[in-house]
GROMACS .gro file of C-alpha atoms in nm:
model
  232
    1MET     CA    1   5.107  -6.559   3.911
    2ALA     CA    2   5.069  -6.182   3.897
    3SER     CA    3   5.307  -5.998   3.667
    4VAL     CA    4   5.572  -5.774   3.819
    5GLN     CA    5   5.471  -5.409   3.804
    6PRO     CA    6   5.734  -5.162   3.683
    7PRO     CA    7   5.840  -4.887   3.922
    8ASN     CA    8   5.706  -4.536   3.881
    9PRO     CA    9   5.898  -4.348   3.763
   10LEU     CA   10   6.110  -4.586   3.557
   11PRO     CA   11   6.487  -4.589   3.621
   12PRO     CA   12   6.713  -4.440   3.353
   13ASP     CA   13   6.769  -4.660   3.049
   14GLN     CA   14   7.137  -4.728   3.114
   15ASN     CA   15   7.333  -5.010   2.951
   16VAL     CA   16   7.636  -5.150   3.132
   17GLY     CA   17   7.668  -5.443   2.891
   18PRO     CA   18   7.951  -5.282   2.691
   19ILE     CA   19   8.140  -5.218   3.017
   20LEU     CA   20   8.107  -5.586   3.107
   21LEU     CA   21   8.234  -5.700   2.768
   22GLY     CA   22   8.512  -5.440   2.756
   23ILE     CA   23   8.661  -5.527   3.096
   24SER     CA   24   8.609  -5.900   3.051
   25GLY     CA   25   8.751  -5.895   2.698
   26THR     CA   26   9.067  -5.718   2.814
   27CYS     CA   27   9.120  -5.968   3.094
   28LEU     CA   28   9.043  -6.259   2.862
   29ALA     CA   29   9.310  -6.138   2.619
   30LEU     CA   30   9.564  -6.146   2.904
   31VAL     CA   31   9.442  -6.494   2.996
   32ILE     CA   32   9.495  -6.627   2.643
   33ILE     CA   33   9.839  -6.465   2.609
   34THR     CA   34   9.976  -6.581   2.946
   35THR     CA   35   9.831  -6.930   2.914
   36SER     CA   36   9.973  -6.970   2.563
   37VAL     CA   37  10.320  -6.858   2.673
   38ARG     CA   38  10.304  -7.086   2.978
   39ILE     CA   39  10.209  -7.394   2.777
   40TRP     CA   40  10.464  -7.312   2.508
   41VAL     CA   41  10.749  -7.284   2.759
   42ARG     CA   42  10.643  -7.588   2.961
   43THR     CA   43  10.614  -7.796   2.645
   44ALA     CA   44  10.954  -7.680   2.517
   45LEU     CA   45  11.111  -7.766   2.852
   46ARG     CA   46  10.928  -8.100   2.855
   47SER     CA   47  10.798  -8.031   3.204
   48SER     CA   48  10.422  -8.017   3.151
   49GLY     CA   49  10.210  -8.137   3.441
   50TRP     CA   50   9.853  -8.161   3.561
   51ASP     CA   51   9.863  -7.798   3.674
   52ASP     CA   52   9.917  -7.703   3.308
   53TYR     CA   53   9.646  -7.932   3.175
   54THR     CA   54   9.387  -7.801   3.419
   55ILE     CA   55   9.472  -7.436   3.347
   56VAL     CA   56   9.410  -7.502   2.975
   57ILE     CA   57   9.065  -7.639   3.060
   58VAL     CA   58   8.996  -7.336   3.280
   59THR     CA   59   9.095  -7.104   2.995
   60LEU     CA   60   8.860  -7.281   2.755
   61LEU     CA   61   8.576  -7.255   3.007
   62GLY     CA   62   8.653  -6.885   3.051
   63ILE     CA   63   8.633  -6.831   2.675
   64ALA     CA   64   8.301  -7.017   2.665
   65ARG     CA   65   8.164  -6.803   2.949
   66TYR     CA   66   8.263  -6.487   2.764
   67GLY     CA   67   8.087  -6.614   2.452
   68VAL     CA   68   7.768  -6.673   2.651
   69GLN     CA   69   7.786  -6.321   2.792
   70VAL     CA   70   7.831  -6.174   2.444
   71GLY     CA   71   7.504  -6.347   2.353
   72GLN     CA   72   7.337  -6.205   2.663
   73VAL     CA   73   7.446  -5.849   2.592
   74SER     CA   74   7.320  -5.877   2.235
   75ILE     CA   75   6.965  -5.931   2.367
   76GLY     CA   76   6.969  -5.665   2.636
   77ASN     CA   77   7.176  -5.791   2.927
   78GLY     CA   78   7.308  -5.488   3.115
   79ARG     CA   79   6.986  -5.288   3.082
   80HIS     CA   80   6.691  -5.269   3.323
   81ARG     CA   81   6.437  -5.539   3.252
   82TRP     CA   82   6.167  -5.279   3.181
   83TYR     CA   83   6.343  -5.176   2.861
   84ILE     CA   84   6.386  -5.520   2.702
   85GLU     CA   85   6.130  -5.754   2.552
   86PRO     CA   86   5.984  -6.024   2.784
   87GLU     CA   87   6.113  -6.307   2.564
   88ASP     CA   88   6.462  -6.153   2.567
   89TYR     CA   89   6.444  -6.126   2.945
   90VAL     CA   90   6.358  -6.497   2.973
   91GLN     CA   91   6.634  -6.594   2.731
   92ASN     CA   92   6.881  -6.381   2.927
   93ASN     CA   93   6.796  -6.570   3.244
   94LYS     CA   94   6.850  -6.903   3.067
   95LEU     CA   95   7.189  -6.794   2.937
   96GLY     CA   96   7.269  -6.656   3.280
   97TRP     CA   97   7.232  -7.002   3.432
   98VAL     CA   98   7.468  -7.143   3.169
   99ALA     CA   99   7.721  -6.869   3.250
  100GLN     CA  100   7.693  -6.949   3.621
  101ILE     CA  101   7.760  -7.319   3.562
  102LEU     CA  102   8.067  -7.230   3.356
  103LEU     CA  103   8.182  -6.990   3.628
  104PHE     CA  104   8.151  -7.245   3.909
  105ALA     CA  105   8.327  -7.516   3.709
  106SER     CA  106   8.611  -7.287   3.602
  107ILE     CA  107   8.666  -7.142   3.952
  108CYS     CA  108   8.687  -7.494   4.099
  109LEU     CA  109   8.934  -7.609   3.834
  110LEU     CA  110   9.136  -7.289   3.874
  111LYS     CA  111   9.180  -7.356   4.246
  112ILE     CA  112   9.276  -7.716   4.173
  113SER     CA  113   9.534  -7.599   3.917
  114ILE     CA  114   9.689  -7.354   4.165
  115LEU     CA  115   9.702  -7.622   4.435
  116LEU     CA  116   9.868  -7.865   4.194
  117LEU     CA  117  10.125  -7.598   4.111
  118LEU     CA  118  10.195  -7.536   4.480
  119LEU     CA  119  10.236  -7.908   4.545
  120ARG     CA  120  10.477  -7.921   4.255
  121ILE     CA  121  10.715  -7.656   4.389
  122LYS     CA  122  10.669  -7.692   4.764
  123ASP     CA  123  10.659  -8.012   4.966
  124SER     CA  124  10.564  -7.874   5.309
  125ARG     CA  125  10.218  -7.782   5.435
  126ARG     CA  126  10.154  -7.429   5.552
  127VAL     CA  127   9.917  -7.550   5.822
  128ARG     CA  128  10.108  -7.763   6.072
  129PRO     CA  129   9.985  -8.012   6.180
  130VAL     CA  130   9.691  -8.100   5.955
  131SER     CA  131   9.485  -8.180   6.267
  132ALA     CA  132   9.484  -7.805   6.338
  133TYR     CA  133   9.184  -7.785   6.105
  134TRP     CA  134   8.963  -7.957   6.364
  135THR     CA  135   9.156  -7.905   6.690
  136GLY     CA  136   9.237  -7.537   6.644
  137VAL     CA  137   9.594  -7.592   6.767
  138GLY     CA  138   9.873  -7.530   6.518
  139GLU     CA  139  10.037  -7.277   6.287
  140CYS     CA  140   9.858  -7.127   5.989
  141TRP     CA  141   9.843  -6.816   5.771
  142ASN     CA  142   9.774  -6.488   5.938
  143PRO     CA  143   9.390  -6.460   5.917
  144ARG     CA  144   9.419  -6.090   5.836
  145ILE     CA  145   9.546  -6.184   5.489
  146ARG     CA  146   9.212  -6.332   5.385
  147ILE     CA  147   9.004  -6.086   5.587
  148TYR     CA  148   9.161  -5.775   5.434
  149TYR     CA  149   9.112  -5.909   5.083
  150ILE     CA  150   8.735  -5.899   5.141
  151TYR     CA  151   8.751  -5.520   5.116
  152ALA     CA  152   8.855  -5.553   4.752
  153THR     CA  153   8.497  -5.659   4.668
  154ILE     CA  154   8.309  -5.380   4.847
  155GLY     CA  155   8.319  -5.124   4.567
  156MET     CA  156   8.219  -5.365   4.288
  157TYR     CA  157   7.855  -5.296   4.208
  158PHE     CA  158   7.832  -5.524   3.910
  159GLU     CA  159   7.852  -5.886   4.020
  160SER     CA  160   7.906  -6.012   3.667
  161ILE     CA  161   8.208  -5.789   3.621
  162TRP     CA  162   8.356  -5.896   3.954
  163SER     CA  163   8.297  -6.265   3.876
  164ASN     CA  164   8.486  -6.231   3.550
  165LEU     CA  165   8.768  -6.039   3.716
  166GLU     CA  166   8.796  -6.311   3.980
  167LEU     CA  167   8.815  -6.582   3.716
  168TYR     CA  168   9.034  -6.417   3.453
  169LEU     CA  169   9.279  -6.249   3.689
  170GLY     CA  170   9.304  -6.575   3.882
  171ILE     CA  171   9.414  -6.751   3.564
  172VAL     CA  172   9.662  -6.473   3.484
  173GLY     CA  173   9.799  -6.490   3.840
  174ALA     CA  174   9.844  -6.866   3.817
  175ASN     CA  175  10.033  -6.821   3.490
  176LEU     CA  176  10.251  -6.539   3.621
  177ALA     CA  177  10.360  -6.764   3.907
  178LEU     CA  178  10.574  -6.935   3.643
  179SER     CA  179  10.731  -6.611   3.518
  180ARG     CA  180  11.070  -6.724   3.649
  181SER     CA  181  11.070  -7.032   3.429
  182ILE     CA  182  10.956  -6.825   3.131
  183PHE     CA  183  11.238  -6.575   3.193
  184ALA     CA  184  11.494  -6.855   3.226
  185TYR     CA  185  11.369  -7.019   2.908
  186PHE     CA  186  11.410  -6.707   2.694
  187PHE     CA  187  11.716  -6.548   2.857
  188ARG     CA  188  11.929  -6.836   2.982
  189GLU     CA  189  12.298  -6.834   2.908
  190GLY     CA  190  12.382  -6.899   2.544
  191GLY     CA  191  12.046  -6.780   2.411
  192THR     CA  192  11.942  -7.128   2.299
  193THR     CA  193  11.590  -7.257   2.337
  194LYS     CA  194  11.689  -7.620   2.310
  195GLY     CA  195  11.769  -7.842   2.598
  196CYS     CA  196  11.628  -8.082   2.844
  197SER     CA  197  11.439  -8.028   3.163
  198VAL     CA  198  11.390  -8.253   3.458
  199TYR     CA  199  11.162  -8.254   3.756
  200ASN     CA  200  11.355  -8.317   4.074
  201SER     CA  201  11.124  -8.494   4.316
  202ALA     CA  202  11.382  -8.475   4.594
  203ASP     CA  203  11.374  -8.098   4.631
  204ARG     CA  204  11.041  -8.040   4.452
  205SER     CA  205  11.193  -7.809   4.192
  206LEU     CA  206  11.208  -7.777   3.817
  207VAL     CA  207  11.554  -7.768   3.660
  208ALA     CA  208  11.634  -7.693   3.295
  209ASP     CA  209  11.996  -7.710   3.178
  210ASP     CA  210  12.126  -7.658   3.533
  211ILE     CA  211  11.895  -7.360   3.585
  212GLN     CA  212  11.658  -7.400   3.876
  213ILE     CA  213  11.317  -7.288   3.755
  214ALA     CA  214  11.113  -7.294   4.074
  215GLY     CA  215  11.167  -7.436   4.415
  216PRO     CA  216  11.045  -7.425   4.776
  217GLU     CA  217  11.234  -7.105   4.851
  218ASP     CA  218  11.021  -6.919   4.596
  219ALA     CA  219  10.698  -7.020   4.765
  220ASP     CA  220  10.842  -6.945   5.111
  221ALA     CA  221  10.953  -6.600   5.001
  222ALA     CA  222  10.610  -6.521   4.858
  223VAL     CA  223  10.429  -6.635   5.172
  224ASP     CA  224  10.667  -6.450   5.405
  225ALA     CA  225  10.635  -6.130   5.201
  226ALA     CA  226  10.257  -6.148   5.219
  227GLU     CA  227  10.262  -6.202   5.594
  228ARG     CA  228  10.504  -5.913   5.653
  229ALA     CA  229  10.279  -5.681   5.453
  230PHE     CA  230   9.991  -5.740   5.690
  231THR     CA  231  10.191  -5.740   6.012
  232ALA     CA  232  10.385  -5.420   5.940
   0.00000   0.00000   0.00000
């Protein structure tokens, strides 16, 4: 196989590796903080569930992916291939495949964790009936919600940076969905952090010391607010 010929003239020797690590490292710090607080509060309230267990696995995969990318940047990832040694270029590609596997696995588990959280606080399906998926007849989310979000990816020229933002901010978003329970845990009446928590399967809500942590009305309000924003 003929070797690839470099362009003439060569592109500038720019290095975006530090940008990748800087943005990803900042997001990863938020991931670790929010996940730690979430698990701490859920454990203290004795209300841990599969949504919590899966988000911990996602966080560990995200940390592993960041470690792989640190290794890539150390051998030239972020620079044009013409400015790095051939063996470093090959090694970068190998590590890139490992990073991709970690990304795919973590994104899948992140979606599963979010779905488990939604099933925990809301017992109704947004698409009614389920047969609407194959018949086309039924009620569903306004399609403009998912279409408009596509525009958020247009200006991202570095796919690695965007992939990390998608993963890390997704984890942070899943953790912030429980901000109400965290607030109730730290600021409930009496200032005590001791008490029991129960999961009420009848109304699909979490209750701790007579404080409702999350329930169907929270999910309904979030969905309705999103729909109004795109129909206004």
